[in-house]
Each structure stands twice: as C-alpha cells, then as structure tokens.
CSV table of C-alpha atoms in Angstrom, one decimal:
chain,number,residue,atom,x,y,z
A,1,UNK,CA,-11.4,-12.2,-6.0
A,2,UNK,CA,-7.9,-11.3,-7.2
A,3,UNK,CA,-7.5,-7.9,-8.7
A,4,UNK,CA,-5.0,-5.4,-9.9
A,5,UNK,CA,-5.3,-1.6,-9.7
A,6,UNK,CA,-2.9,0.7,-11.5
A,7,UNK,CA,-2.8,4.4,-11.9
A,8,UNK,CA,-5.0,5.9,-14.6
A,9,UNK,CA,-3.4,7.7,-17.5
A,10,UNK,CA,-2.5,9.1,-19.7
A,11,UNK,CA,0.9,10.0,-18.2
A,12,UNK,CA,2.8,12.6,-20.1
A,13,UNK,CA,6.5,13.2,-19.5
A,14,UNK,CA,9.4,14.8,-21.1
A,15,UNK,CA,12.3,12.8,-22.5
A,16,UNK,CA,14.8,11.9,-19.7
A,17,UNK,CA,12.3,12.3,-16.9
A,18,UNK,CA,11.9,9.8,-14.1
A,19,UNK,CA,8.9,7.5,-14.5
A,20,UNK,CA,6.8,5.8,-11.9
A,21,UNK,CA,3.6,3.9,-12.7
A,22,UNK,CA,1.9,2.7,-9.5
A,23,UNK,CA,0.4,-0.8,-9.2
A,24,UNK,CA,-1.2,-2.5,-6.3
A,25,UNK,CA,-2.8,-5.9,-6.1
A,26,UNK,CA,-5.2,-8.0,-4.1
A,27,UNK,CA,-4.7,-11.7,-4.0
A,28,UNK,CA,-4.8,-14.7,-1.8
A,29,UNK,CA,-1.5,-16.5,-1.4
A,30,UNK,CA,1.6,-15.4,-3.2
A,31,UNK,CA,1.0,-14.5,-6.8
A,32,UNK,CA,3.6,-13.8,-9.5
A,33,UNK,CA,3.6,-10.3,-10.7
A,34,UNK,CA,4.1,-8.9,-14.2
A,35,UNK,CA,4.4,-5.8,-16.3
A,36,UNK,CA,3.4,-6.0,-19.9
A,37,UNK,CA,3.9,-3.3,-22.5
A,38,UNK,CA,1.8,-2.7,-25.7
A,39,UNK,CA,3.3,-0.6,-28.4
A,40,UNK,CA,0.9,1.0,-30.9
A,41,UNK,CA,-0.7,-1.5,-33.2
A,42,UNK,CA,0.8,-4.5,-31.5
A,43,UNK,CA,0.0,-7.2,-29.0
A,44,UNK,CA,1.3,-7.2,-25.4
A,45,UNK,CA,4.9,-8.1,-24.6
A,46,UNK,CA,6.2,-9.3,-21.3
A,47,UNK,CA,8.4,-6.5,-19.9
A,48,UNK,CA,9.4,-7.9,-16.6
A,49,UNK,CA,8.2,-10.2,-13.8
A,50,UNK,CA,8.8,-11.2,-10.2
A,51,UNK,CA,7.8,-14.4,-8.6
A,52,UNK,CA,8.3,-13.9,-4.9
A,53,UNK,CA,8.4,-11.2,-2.3
A,54,UNK,CA,11.4,-8.7,-2.5
A,55,UNK,CA,12.3,-10.0,-6.0
A,56,UNK,CA,13.2,-7.2,-8.5
A,57,UNK,CA,12.3,-7.6,-12.1
A,58,UNK,CA,14.2,-5.6,-14.6
A,59,UNK,CA,14.4,-5.1,-18.4
A,60,UNK,CA,15.3,-2.3,-20.8
A,61,UNK,CA,16.0,0.1,-18.0
A,62,UNK,CA,12.6,-0.6,-16.3
A,63,UNK,CA,12.4,-2.0,-12.8
A,64,UNK,CA,9.8,-3.2,-10.4
A,65,UNK,CA,10.1,-4.7,-6.9
A,66,UNK,CA,7.6,-7.1,-5.4
A,67,UNK,CA,6.5,-5.6,-2.1
A,68,UNK,CA,4.4,-8.0,-0.2
A,69,UNK,CA,3.9,-5.7,2.8
A,70,UNK,CA,2.3,-3.0,0.7
A,71,UNK,CA,0.9,-5.4,-2.0
A,72,UNK,CA,2.6,-3.2,-4.7
A,73,UNK,CA,4.7,-3.6,-7.8
A,74,UNK,CA,5.4,-0.1,-9.0
A,75,UNK,CA,7.1,0.3,-12.4
A,76,UNK,CA,10.1,2.7,-12.5
A,77,UNK,CA,12.6,4.0,-15.1
A,78,UNK,CA,15.2,6.5,-14.4
A,79,UNK,CA,15.3,8.3,-17.8
A,80,UNK,CA,12.5,7.7,-20.3
A,81,UNK,CA,12.8,7.9,-24.1
A,82,UNK,CA,10.3,8.8,-26.8
A,83,UNK,CA,10.4,5.1,-27.8
A,84,UNK,CA,8.9,4.2,-24.4
A,85,UNK,CA,5.6,5.7,-25.4
A,86,UNK,CA,3.1,2.8,-25.0
A,87,UNK,CA,0.5,1.3,-22.8
A,88,UNK,CA,1.7,-0.5,-19.7
A,89,UNK,CA,-0.3,-3.2,-17.9
A,90,UNK,CA,0.4,-4.5,-14.5
A,91,UNK,CA,-0.8,-8.1,-14.0
A,92,UNK,CA,-0.8,-11.0,-11.5
A,93,UNK,CA,-1.0,-14.8,-11.8
A,94,UNK,CA,-1.8,-17.2,-9.0
A,95,UNK,CA,-0.1,-19.9,-11.0
A,96,UNK,CA,-2.9,-22.2,-10.4
A,97,UNK,CA,-3.5,-25.0,-12.9
A,98,UNK,CA,-5.4,-22.8,-15.2
A,99,UNK,CA,-2.6,-20.2,-15.2
A,100,UNK,CA,-4.9,-17.3,-15.7
A,101,UNK,CA,-3.4,-13.8,-15.5
A,102,UNK,CA,-5.4,-10.9,-14.2
A,103,UNK,CA,-4.6,-7.6,-15.8
A,104,UNK,CA,-5.0,-4.0,-14.6
A,105,UNK,CA,-6.7,-1.6,-17.0
A,106,UNK,CA,-3.5,-0.2,-18.4
A,107,UNK,CA,-1.7,3.1,-18.2
A,108,UNK,CA,-1.0,5.0,-21.4
A,109,UNK,CA,2.4,6.8,-21.4
A,110,UNK,CA,3.4,9.7,-23.7
A,111,UNK,CA,6.9,10.8,-23.8
A,112,UNK,CA,7.6,14.2,-25.4
A,113,UNK,CA,10.9,14.9,-27.2
B,1,UNK,CA,11.3,-17.3,-29.7
B,2,UNK,CA,7.7,-18.4,-29.2
B,3,UNK,CA,5.4,-17.2,-31.9
B,4,UNK,CA,1.7,-16.7,-31.5
B,5,UNK,CA,0.1,-15.9,-34.8
B,6,UNK,CA,-3.4,-14.5,-35.3
B,7,UNK,CA,-4.7,-15.1,-38.8
B,8,UNK,CA,-6.0,-11.5,-39.4
B,9,UNK,CA,-5.0,-8.1,-38.2
B,10,UNK,CA,-8.2,-6.4,-39.3
B,11,UNK,CA,-11.6,-7.8,-40.0
B,12,UNK,CA,-14.9,-6.2,-40.9
B,13,UNK,CA,-18.0,-8.4,-40.6
B,14,UNK,CA,-21.8,-7.8,-40.8
B,15,UNK,CA,-24.2,-8.2,-37.9
B,16,UNK,CA,-25.4,-11.7,-37.7
B,17,UNK,CA,-22.5,-13.3,-39.4
B,18,UNK,CA,-20.6,-16.2,-37.9
B,19,UNK,CA,-17.0,-15.2,-37.3
B,20,UNK,CA,-13.9,-17.3,-36.8
B,21,UNK,CA,-10.8,-15.9,-35.2
B,22,UNK,CA,-7.8,-18.2,-35.5
B,23,UNK,CA,-4.7,-18.4,-33.3
B,24,UNK,CA,-1.7,-20.7,-33.7
B,25,UNK,CA,1.3,-21.1,-31.4
B,26,UNK,CA,4.5,-22.9,-32.3
B,27,UNK,CA,5.9,-23.9,-28.9
B,28,UNK,CA,3.8,-26.8,-27.8
B,29,UNK,CA,2.2,-24.7,-25.0
B,30,UNK,CA,-0.6,-26.3,-23.1
B,31,UNK,CA,-2.5,-23.2,-22.1
B,32,UNK,CA,-4.1,-20.8,-24.5
B,33,UNK,CA,-6.3,-17.8,-23.9
B,34,UNK,CA,-8.6,-15.3,-25.7
B,35,UNK,CA,-9.0,-11.8,-24.4
B,36,UNK,CA,-10.8,-8.8,-25.7
B,37,UNK,CA,-9.4,-5.3,-25.2
B,38,UNK,CA,-11.6,-2.2,-25.0
B,39,UNK,CA,-10.7,1.4,-24.0
B,40,UNK,CA,-11.2,2.0,-20.3
B,41,UNK,CA,-11.9,-1.7,-19.6
B,42,UNK,CA,-8.5,-3.2,-20.2
B,43,UNK,CA,-8.2,-6.9,-21.0
B,44,UNK,CA,-11.1,-9.2,-20.3
B,45,UNK,CA,-10.8,-13.0,-20.5
B,46,UNK,CA,-13.3,-14.6,-22.8
B,47,UNK,CA,-12.3,-18.3,-22.8
B,48,UNK,CA,-9.2,-20.3,-22.1
B,49,UNK,CA,-8.0,-23.9,-22.7
B,50,UNK,CA,-5.4,-25.9,-20.9
B,51,UNK,CA,-5.5,-28.9,-23.1
B,52,UNK,CA,-6.7,-30.2,-26.4
B,53,UNK,CA,-10.5,-30.4,-26.5
B,54,UNK,CA,-10.7,-28.7,-23.1
B,55,UNK,CA,-12.2,-25.2,-22.6
B,56,UNK,CA,-13.1,-23.1,-19.7
B,57,UNK,CA,-15.2,-19.9,-19.6
B,58,UNK,CA,-13.5,-16.7,-18.6
B,59,UNK,CA,-15.2,-13.5,-17.4
B,60,UNK,CA,-17.2,-12.6,-20.5
B,61,UNK,CA,-18.0,-15.8,-22.5
B,62,UNK,CA,-21.5,-14.8,-23.6
B,63,UNK,CA,-21.9,-14.7,-27.4
B,64,UNK,CA,-18.6,-16.6,-27.9
B,65,UNK,CA,-17.5,-20.2,-28.2
B,66,UNK,CA,-14.1,-21.8,-28.8
B,67,UNK,CA,-12.6,-24.8,-30.4
B,68,UNK,CA,-9.3,-26.5,-29.6
B,69,UNK,CA,-9.0,-29.6,-31.8
B,70,UNK,CA,-5.2,-29.5,-31.9
B,71,UNK,CA,-2.7,-28.3,-29.3
B,72,UNK,CA,-1.3,-25.5,-31.4
B,73,UNK,CA,-4.6,-24.0,-32.6
B,74,UNK,CA,-7.2,-22.2,-30.5
B,75,UNK,CA,-10.2,-20.7,-32.4
B,76,UNK,CA,-12.6,-18.1,-31.1
B,77,UNK,CA,-16.1,-18.2,-32.7
B,78,UNK,CA,-18.7,-15.4,-32.6
B,79,UNK,CA,-21.9,-17.4,-33.3
B,80,UNK,CA,-23.8,-14.3,-34.5
B,81,UNK,CA,-21.7,-11.2,-34.5
B,82,UNK,CA,-23.2,-8.1,-33.0
B,83,UNK,CA,-22.0,-4.5,-33.0
B,84,UNK,CA,-21.1,-4.7,-29.3
B,85,UNK,CA,-18.5,-7.3,-30.2
B,86,UNK,CA,-16.5,-4.7,-32.1
B,87,UNK,CA,-13.2,-4.8,-30.3
B,88,UNK,CA,-9.5,-5.8,-30.3
B,89,UNK,CA,-9.1,-9.6,-29.8
B,90,UNK,CA,-5.9,-10.9,-28.3
B,91,UNK,CA,-4.8,-14.5,-28.2
B,92,UNK,CA,-2.1,-15.7,-25.8
B,93,UNK,CA,-0.3,-18.9,-24.9
B,94,UNK,CA,1.8,-20.0,-22.0
B,95,UNK,CA,3.7,-22.8,-20.5
B,96,UNK,CA,3.3,-21.3,-17.1
B,97,UNK,CA,4.2,-18.0,-15.5
B,98,UNK,CA,3.9,-15.5,-18.3
B,99,UNK,CA,2.0,-15.2,-21.6
B,100,UNK,CA,3.1,-14.7,-25.2
B,101,UNK,CA,0.6,-12.7,-27.1
B,102,UNK,CA,-0.3,-12.5,-30.7
B,103,UNK,CA,-0.5,-9.2,-32.5
B,104,UNK,CA,-4.2,-8.9,-32.1
B,105,UNK,CA,-7.2,-8.9,-34.5
B,106,UNK,CA,-9.2,-5.7,-34.7
B,107,UNK,CA,-12.7,-6.7,-35.5
B,108,UNK,CA,-15.4,-4.3,-36.6
B,109,UNK,CA,-19.0,-5.5,-36.8
B,110,UNK,CA,-21.2,-3.3,-38.9
C-alpha cells in the first residue's frame, strides 16, 4: 500500500542554519504531496504542497520539490528561526474519491537561539 | 478561512464511560476525518466520511464509532473508553487535495 517515510527526529539546529528534512514515498500512480506543520499545542497546518512531478511547493521560506524519479519530497529552508520549532509531517494523497491522506510519522525540529 | 472546531481541548474520562468528541466545520466540505496522534506512531486514521450519513473505517476503527447526521458535524464516539485510548484526537475536513485540521482534543482515560 501507499506509505511515507521521513527522517526521524529530533533535529536540532542553530538559528540561521540550513534545514533539510528528508521524505520519500511509495505510491501507485501520481499522488499529491504535502508538508504539514504542527506547532506546540496546536493541530496540523498545511505548509506547502505539490500536485505533479517537478512542481515546487513553497511557503514561509520553506520549499520542497516533487521528484518522481527518486520518489522524494524533501523539505528545505535556507535559514531557520527559533519560531520554526515544531513537528513536520510529510504526507501524500492519491486523490481518490475518499481523499485520504497518508502521513509520515513526523520529525520534531528544535531551533536553538 | 476554513475553520474546523473541536469542542474540547482537554478531556478526562473514566474507564468504561461513553465519550463523544465533536467536530464542526464551516465551509461545506464533503470529506471529514478523525485521526489519533501518538508519540512515535504519527497520525493514524480512525474513521472518515465523504457524505452525510456515510462512514468508512480507517486503519484503527476498533473501539470507536462515528456519526454524521449533518454535513458540518462529524462526531467520534468511544463506546466504552479504555486507558489505551488516551491520545490526542484530531479532526480534519477537506474539499479535496489538502486538509484543514482542528486544534485537537487531548483525551485522558483514567
């Protein structure tokens, strides 16, 4: 079945460091891919998405490119801030009728000032 | 902005109680979902619904049921709460292609 694998955390970085969180997927067909973020005490928020191969999703300085050849959707940010500390979830959806989204297990990110 | 509202942020219930978790969305979305979130396990789908009075089992439906009598409201029911149902419960709704989540209900069963 479809699945998402993302790097385990926690990831700890200093402010202004470069961030990469790896995500790979297994799916039949051409799913849409997402990154969600969960700040402490809150629900998940959609951070960015890409719906087809070579699409780049971007938001708040974060980027991820849909790589069909490597089945990957790695999240990157050039200069992280303390306020980026959160849990990040990679996810996919086959956009079938039921619209289910399959999530990775999440990566906790700590940014030190 | 779409709003998904979960009725309680924190709940404490006793073993064996019947528990209702309520979720309401205000954007006429067809699809609604209930997940639970546990450390190390990520989000696991309990039930979902793509229309009024329709429901489908997710990956871990045992011990739960749902009700969707109106399009905007999707209720999760724990028929007889057990300690292993202590968790964070997240509701989401979507038109298609991306969910909007509620803030979550942290349920503790003692």
